[in-house]
Amino acid sequence: DADVTQTPRNRITKTGKRIMLECSQTKGHDRMYWYRQDPGLGLRLIYYSFDVKDINKGEISDGYSVSRQAQAKFSLSLESAIPNQTALYFCATSDLGQGASTGELFFGEGSRLTVL
Amino acid sequence: QKEVEQDPGPLSVPEGAIVSLNCTYSNSAFQYFMWYRQYSRKGPELLMYTYSSGNKEDGRFTAQVDKSSKYISLFIRDSQPSDSATYLCAMGGGSQGNLIFGKGTKLSVKP
């Protein structure tokens, strides 16, 4: 089984619908992240969480919300999806701050979301 | 000017070629420099990690950091079709708490 699991892997929805993308990890890491990847724009940070009680906005948080249900679970919600939220979404974990020690991020395999 | 600039390519080379991938950056506080490799329909995986300036070699891969020029490079020797992927540079450190990624360069190695 993958260390970082994202569900669903693919989702097609309509404008205005509420969507939740879920992430679970077995790596035992405290820090979890949600990224969005778009062609020509690279990876952009949406939200990150350093522990269950700590949630922080990233570069592009507008239109998104998150919930850290447990150390191993971090979900991303789109309350009212719009077409420009069509993208590939990645969850990632790390065991230390990204600026300290290795700073390695471990990514899931991605959730492809299409908003019609 | 964006904090990290990376030529998106695509870059196509014959098998066995030496590949050079590059990123430039503007934030002099960056101390950690990484290269991630992303295969199609997969998440990125860490390929090389370098702290501060200098070179690091791992098999056919060499990462170079030139902090004075704010320029990092990844060299791939004897490139193989299995190296075909998107390569993303990433950097962080100092007051920047999170990694900043380049846009990624798509590499295709033809047999």
CSV table of C-alpha atoms in Angstrom, one decimal:
chain,number,residue,atom,x,y,z
A,1,ASP,CA,0.0,0.0,0.0
A,2,ALA,CA,1.1,3.6,-0.7
A,3,ASP,CA,2.4,5.6,2.2
A,4,VAL,CA,0.3,8.6,1.2
A,5,THR,CA,-3.1,7.7,-0.2
A,6,GLN,CA,-5.4,10.1,-1.9
A,7,THR,CA,-9.1,9.5,-2.7
A,8,PRO,CA,-10.7,9.9,-5.2
A,9,ARG,CA,-8.0,9.6,-7.9
A,10,ASN,CA,-10.3,11.1,-10.5
A,11,ARG,CA,-13.5,13.1,-10.1
A,12,ILE,CA,-15.7,15.0,-12.5
A,13,THR,CA,-18.2,17.4,-11.0
A,14,LYS,CA,-20.3,20.3,-11.9
A,15,THR,CA,-20.0,24.0,-11.1
A,16,GLY,CA,-21.4,24.8,-7.6
A,17,LYS,CA,-21.0,21.3,-6.2
A,18,ARG,CA,-19.2,20.6,-2.9
A,19,ILE,CA,-16.2,18.4,-3.3
A,20,MET,CA,-13.9,16.8,-0.7
A,21,LEU,CA,-10.5,15.3,-1.5
A,22,GLU,CA,-9.1,13.0,1.2
A,23,CYS,CA,-5.6,12.2,2.2
A,24,SER,CA,-4.3,9.6,4.6
A,25,GLN,CA,-0.7,8.7,5.4
A,26,THR,CA,1.0,5.8,7.2
A,27,LYS,CA,4.4,7.5,7.4
A,28,GLY,CA,3.8,8.9,10.9
A,29,HIS,CA,4.6,12.4,9.8
A,30,ASP,CA,3.2,15.4,11.6
A,31,ARG,CA,3.2,17.8,8.7
A,32,MET,CA,0.8,17.5,5.8
A,33,TYR,CA,0.2,19.7,2.7
A,34,TRP,CA,-2.2,20.2,-0.1
A,35,TYR,CA,-0.8,21.3,-3.5
A,36,ARG,CA,-2.4,22.1,-6.8
A,37,GLN,CA,-0.6,21.4,-10.1
A,38,ASP,CA,-1.5,23.2,-13.3
A,39,PRO,CA,0.3,23.0,-16.7
A,40,GLY,CA,2.6,26.0,-17.0
A,41,LEU,CA,2.1,27.0,-13.4
A,42,GLY,CA,3.9,24.2,-11.5
A,43,LEU,CA,3.1,23.2,-7.9
A,44,ARG,CA,1.3,25.7,-5.8
A,45,LEU,CA,0.7,25.4,-2.0
A,46,ILE,CA,-3.0,25.6,-1.0
A,47,TYR,CA,-2.9,24.8,2.7
A,48,TYR,CA,-0.6,23.1,5.2
A,49,SER,CA,-0.8,21.7,8.7
A,50,PHE,CA,2.1,21.2,11.1
A,51,ASP,CA,0.0,19.2,13.6
A,52,VAL,CA,-3.7,18.5,14.3
A,53,LYS,CA,-4.3,21.9,15.9
A,54,ASP,CA,-2.3,23.9,13.4
A,55,ILE,CA,-3.7,24.9,10.0
A,56,ASN,CA,-2.1,27.5,7.7
A,57,LYS,CA,-3.0,29.1,4.4
A,58,GLY,CA,-0.7,28.7,1.5
A,59,GLU,CA,-0.2,30.7,-1.7
A,60,ILE,CA,-3.6,30.0,-3.2
A,61,SER,CA,-6.2,29.2,-0.4
A,62,ASP,CA,-9.1,31.2,-1.7
A,63,GLY,CA,-12.0,28.9,-2.5
A,64,TYR,CA,-10.6,26.0,-0.5
A,65,SER,CA,-10.9,24.8,3.1
A,66,VAL,CA,-9.2,22.0,4.9
A,67,SER,CA,-9.7,19.8,7.9
A,68,ARG,CA,-7.1,17.8,9.9
A,69,GLN,CA,-9.1,15.1,11.4
A,70,ALA,CA,-6.2,13.2,12.9
A,71,GLN,CA,-2.4,13.1,12.5
A,72,ALA,CA,-2.8,10.8,9.6
A,73,LYS,CA,-5.7,12.4,7.8
A,74,PHE,CA,-5.9,15.8,6.0
A,75,SER,CA,-8.9,16.6,3.7
A,76,LEU,CA,-9.3,19.4,1.2
A,77,SER,CA,-12.8,20.8,0.4
A,78,LEU,CA,-14.1,22.9,-2.4
A,79,GLU,CA,-17.3,24.4,-1.0
A,80,SER,CA,-18.7,25.5,-4.4
A,81,ALA,CA,-16.5,24.2,-7.2
A,82,ILE,CA,-15.8,26.4,-10.2
A,83,PRO,CA,-14.2,25.5,-13.6
A,84,ASN,CA,-10.9,27.2,-12.9
A,85,GLN,CA,-10.4,24.8,-10.0
A,86,THR,CA,-9.9,22.0,-12.5
A,87,ALA,CA,-6.4,20.7,-11.8
A,88,LEU,CA,-4.3,17.9,-10.4
A,89,TYR,CA,-4.2,18.0,-6.6
A,90,PHE,CA,-1.5,16.5,-4.5
A,91,CYS,CA,-1.3,15.7,-0.8
A,92,ALA,CA,2.2,15.6,0.7
A,93,THR,CA,3.8,14.9,4.1
A,94,SER,CA,7.1,15.7,5.8
A,95,ASP,CA,8.5,14.9,9.1
A,96,LEU,CA,10.2,18.2,9.6
A,97,GLY,CA,9.8,21.8,8.6
A,98,GLN,CA,10.5,22.2,4.9
A,99,GLY,CA,13.3,24.5,5.7
A,100,ALA,CA,15.0,22.2,8.2
A,101,SER,CA,17.0,19.1,7.9
A,102,THR,CA,16.1,17.2,4.7
A,103,GLY,CA,12.8,19.0,4.1
A,104,GLU,CA,11.8,16.1,1.9
A,105,LEU,CA,8.2,16.0,0.8
A,106,PHE,CA,6.4,12.6,0.2
A,107,PHE,CA,3.6,13.0,-2.3
A,108,GLY,CA,0.5,11.0,-3.0
A,109,GLU,CA,-0.3,9.9,-6.5
A,110,GLY,CA,-2.7,12.8,-7.1
A,111,SER,CA,-6.4,13.5,-7.5
A,112,ARG,CA,-7.5,14.8,-10.9
A,113,LEU,CA,-10.5,17.0,-10.5
A,114,THR,CA,-12.5,18.3,-13.4
A,115,VAL,CA,-15.2,20.9,-12.8
A,116,LEU,CA,-17.6,21.4,-15.7
B,1,GLN,CA,10.3,38.4,-11.2
B,2,LYS,CA,9.1,35.1,-9.8
B,3,GLU,CA,11.1,33.6,-7.0
B,4,VAL,CA,12.1,30.5,-9.0
B,5,GLU,CA,12.4,30.3,-12.8
B,6,GLN,CA,12.6,27.0,-14.7
B,7,ASP,CA,12.4,26.5,-18.4
B,8,PRO,CA,9.4,24.2,-18.9
B,9,GLY,CA,10.8,22.7,-22.1
B,10,PRO,CA,9.8,20.2,-23.4
B,11,LEU,CA,13.3,18.8,-23.9
B,12,SER,CA,13.9,15.9,-26.2
B,13,VAL,CA,17.3,14.1,-26.3
B,14,PRO,CA,18.6,10.8,-27.8
B,15,GLU,CA,19.5,8.0,-25.4
B,16,GLY,CA,23.0,8.4,-24.0
B,17,ALA,CA,23.0,12.2,-24.2
B,18,ILE,CA,24.1,14.4,-21.3
B,19,VAL,CA,21.1,16.4,-20.0
B,20,SER,CA,21.4,19.7,-18.3
B,21,LEU,CA,18.4,21.1,-16.4
B,22,ASN,CA,18.5,24.5,-14.7
B,23,CYS,CA,16.7,26.8,-12.3
B,24,THR,CA,17.4,30.4,-11.3
B,25,TYR,CA,16.1,32.0,-8.2
B,26,SER,CA,15.9,35.5,-6.6
B,27,ASN,CA,15.8,34.8,-2.8
B,28,SER,CA,19.3,34.8,-1.4
B,29,ALA,CA,18.0,33.3,1.8
B,30,PHE,CA,17.4,29.9,0.2
B,31,GLN,CA,19.7,27.2,1.6
B,32,TYR,CA,18.0,24.0,0.6
B,33,PHE,CA,17.9,22.9,-3.0
B,34,MET,CA,16.2,19.9,-4.3
B,35,TRP,CA,15.3,18.2,-7.5
B,36,TYR,CA,12.1,16.1,-7.8
B,37,ARG,CA,11.2,13.7,-10.6
B,38,GLN,CA,7.6,13.2,-11.6
B,39,TYR,CA,6.6,10.4,-13.9
B,40,SER,CA,3.4,10.7,-15.8
B,41,ARG,CA,0.3,10.1,-13.6
B,42,LYS,CA,2.5,10.0,-10.5
B,43,GLY,CA,3.4,12.3,-7.6
B,44,PRO,CA,6.8,13.9,-7.5
B,45,GLU,CA,9.6,12.0,-5.8
B,46,LEU,CA,12.8,13.5,-4.3
B,47,LEU,CA,15.8,12.8,-6.6
B,48,MET,CA,18.6,15.0,-5.3
B,49,TYR,CA,19.0,17.2,-2.3
B,50,THR,CA,21.8,19.8,-1.7
B,51,TYR,CA,22.4,22.1,1.2
B,52,SER,CA,24.0,25.4,0.4
B,53,SER,CA,26.6,25.6,-2.4
B,54,GLY,CA,28.5,22.8,-4.1
B,55,ASN,CA,28.1,19.6,-6.0
B,56,LYS,CA,26.4,16.4,-5.1
B,57,GLU,CA,26.7,13.2,-7.2
B,58,ASP,CA,24.5,10.1,-7.1
B,59,GLY,CA,25.1,7.6,-9.9
B,60,ARG,CA,24.4,9.3,-13.2
B,61,PHE,CA,22.9,12.4,-11.6
B,62,THR,CA,24.8,15.4,-10.4
B,63,ALA,CA,23.3,18.4,-8.7
B,64,GLN,CA,25.1,21.8,-8.6
B,65,VAL,CA,24.3,24.9,-6.6
B,66,ASP,CA,25.9,28.2,-7.3
B,67,LYS,CA,24.6,30.6,-4.6
B,68,SER,CA,26.6,33.5,-5.9
B,69,SER,CA,24.8,33.3,-9.2
B,70,LYS,CA,21.5,32.1,-7.7
B,71,TYR,CA,21.6,29.2,-10.2
B,72,ILE,CA,21.1,25.5,-9.7
B,73,SER,CA,21.6,22.6,-12.2
B,74,LEU,CA,20.9,18.9,-12.5
B,75,PHE,CA,23.0,16.9,-14.9
B,76,ILE,CA,22.1,13.5,-16.1
B,77,ARG,CA,24.8,11.4,-17.8
B,78,ASP,CA,24.2,8.6,-20.2
B,79,SER,CA,20.5,9.4,-20.2
B,80,GLN,CA,18.0,6.5,-20.5
B,81,PRO,CA,14.4,6.3,-21.8
B,82,SER,CA,13.5,5.6,-18.1
B,83,ASP,CA,14.7,9.1,-17.3
B,84,SER,CA,11.8,10.5,-19.3
B,85,ALA,CA,9.8,12.5,-16.8
B,86,THR,CA,9.1,16.0,-15.5
B,87,TYR,CA,11.9,17.4,-13.3
B,88,LEU,CA,11.0,20.1,-10.8
B,89,CYS,CA,13.5,22.1,-8.9
B,90,ALA,CA,12.5,23.2,-5.3
B,91,MET,CA,14.2,25.4,-2.8
B,92,GLY,CA,13.6,26.8,0.7
B,93,GLY,CA,15.2,27.8,4.0
B,94,GLY,CA,15.9,31.0,5.9
B,95,SER,CA,12.7,32.9,6.5
B,96,GLN,CA,10.9,31.0,3.8
B,97,GLY,CA,9.2,28.2,5.7
B,98,ASN,CA,7.9,26.3,2.7
B,99,LEU,CA,9.5,25.0,-0.4
B,100,ILE,CA,9.1,27.0,-3.6
B,101,PHE,CA,8.8,24.9,-6.7
B,102,GLY,CA,9.8,25.7,-10.3
B,103,LYS,CA,7.3,25.0,-13.0
B,104,GLY,CA,9.1,21.8,-14.0
B,105,THR,CA,10.9,20.7,-17.2
B,106,LYS,CA,9.5,17.8,-19.2
B,107,LEU,CA,12.3,15.6,-20.5
B,108,SER,CA,11.9,12.9,-23.1
B,109,VAL,CA,14.8,10.5,-23.8
B,110,LYS,CA,14.4,8.8,-27.2
B,111,PRO,CA,15.8,5.2,-27.7
